[in-house]
């Protein structure tokens, strides 16, 4: 669901109670899987989202650089009258043909949907519209055998970008990984991957993370493995939005998804008073300093954002009796944030958001 970078747009987005200033949203995560103290596992279908919620709450209970403020959550929730409906592809930048090729497009899109900020002119729209044009020009552009062969210059040409992309070698590697694994286990088609999930977004996230290492959005925090799964969740949310909850986008448990923790949502939550940053972290963000992937600060920014929005969701339900999806809150926060071009977000070089 890109949002948040990508793909959806809100109708009648309400004005948040605090003036916000923000750039375009992307997402990137940290992965620190080499710690000898932690046994890293691939997710089980039944608990991938439980792991995201539980480990994010664990981080939030021990964090020092980022703190979730319950009073801030209550203040914001009291101002919310309704969460706007989400409309997929409001701007017309995505490919959609209501069939398997759309699923292939979205999987390739979400494999590449990370780390735009090092190039100030590059954003998610360039990626989405460029891949759309490539597929319109050549319906076989994302066939599994071709994904395995793309080079950096060919990838740039694919979406008409004049210079090397941020983390270009990683983007090429991930394309190859997608092509190889789709061919090996899914007859080359992302639609077959989706059909194996049994209309469960939770299962889909777990299947993607199990089969495609580039989607394994894990970190290690104070000796414990933390699960975030930003891009795997965005793939499920994109399908749900694109297909309007039908066909390839029908998930009986779409409510199980959390927000997709990236750059913009933590900054928005901080502006709203829901998150509090330490003076050191605030200074690093304000001066555009980089925060290393897998550092305590970076993991706390993302995990505390997930936990805070889960608490928002719970409070909205208690106060209004209405069930709100985390994916809807995620997009609402992001859409509010990108209206403000001066928002300062954290900067982390990562393939995850």
mmCIF file of N, CA and C in Angstrom, residues 278-291 297 345-347:
data_model
loop_
_atom_site.group_PDB
_atom_site.id
_atom_site.type_symbol
_atom_site.label_atom_id
_atom_site.label_comp_id
_atom_site.label_asym_id
_atom_site.label_seq_id
_atom_site.Cartn_x
_atom_site.Cartn_y
_atom_site.Cartn_z
ATOM 1 N N UNK A 278 14.529 11.387 21.550
ATOM 2 C CA UNK A 278 15.575 11.915 22.417
ATOM 3 C C UNK A 278 16.232 13.120 21.754
ATOM 4 N N UNK A 279 16.871 14.004 22.528
ATOM 5 C CA UNK A 279 17.558 15.158 21.934
ATOM 6 C C UNK A 279 18.607 14.750 20.906
ATOM 7 N N UNK A 280 19.324 13.682 21.179
ATOM 8 C CA UNK A 280 20.367 13.241 20.236
ATOM 9 C C UNK A 280 19.753 12.780 18.923
ATOM 10 N N UNK A 281 18.689 11.976 18.999
ATOM 11 C CA UNK A 281 18.026 11.500 17.784
ATOM 12 C C UNK A 281 17.412 12.671 17.027
ATOM 13 N N UNK A 282 16.782 13.582 17.741
ATOM 14 C CA UNK A 282 16.198 14.765 17.106
ATOM 15 C C UNK A 282 17.254 15.547 16.341
ATOM 16 N N UNK A 283 18.410 15.737 16.958
ATOM 17 C CA UNK A 283 19.494 16.477 16.313
ATOM 18 C C UNK A 283 19.978 15.771 15.057
ATOM 19 N N UNK A 284 20.119 14.457 15.125
ATOM 20 C CA UNK A 284 20.572 13.690 13.955
ATOM 21 C C UNK A 284 19.599 13.851 12.790
ATOM 22 N N UNK A 285 18.304 13.762 13.076
ATOM 23 C CA UNK A 285 17.294 13.890 12.024
ATOM 24 C C UNK A 285 17.268 15.308 11.472
ATOM 25 N N UNK A 286 17.306 16.302 12.360
ATOM 26 C CA UNK A 286 17.217 17.696 11.928
ATOM 27 C C UNK A 286 18.410 18.101 11.072
ATOM 28 N N UNK A 287 19.565 17.504 11.315
ATOM 29 C CA UNK A 287 20.775 17.844 10.544
ATOM 30 C C UNK A 287 21.003 16.887 9.378
ATOM 31 N N UNK A 288 20.003 16.063 9.089
ATOM 32 C CA UNK A 288 20.058 15.106 7.963
ATOM 33 C C UNK A 288 21.199 14.109 8.090
ATOM 34 N N UNK A 289 21.550 13.785 9.318
ATOM 35 C CA UNK A 289 22.568 12.759 9.519
ATOM 36 C C UNK A 289 21.998 11.374 9.266
ATOM 37 N N UNK A 290 22.848 10.457 8.846
ATOM 38 C CA UNK A 290 22.390 9.093 8.585
ATOM 39 C C UNK A 290 22.346 8.287 9.883
ATOM 40 N N UNK A 291 21.371 7.407 9.959
ATOM 41 C CA UNK A 291 21.205 6.491 11.085
ATOM 42 C C UNK A 291 21.410 5.087 10.544
ATOM 43 N N UNK A 297 18.478 3.189 17.510
ATOM 44 C CA UNK A 297 17.636 4.311 17.104
ATOM 45 C C UNK A 297 16.730 3.932 15.928
ATOM 46 N N UNK A 345 12.698 13.656 7.973
ATOM 47 C CA UNK A 345 12.581 12.244 8.336
ATOM 48 C C UNK A 345 13.970 11.660 8.552
ATOM 49 N N UNK A 346 14.027 10.508 9.185
ATOM 50 C CA UNK A 346 15.332 9.877 9.391
ATOM 51 C C UNK A 346 15.856 9.306 8.079
ATOM 52 N N UNK A 347 17.151 9.122 8.020
ATOM 53 C CA UNK A 347 17.805 8.640 6.795
ATOM 54 C C UNK A 347 18.602 7.390 7.111
#
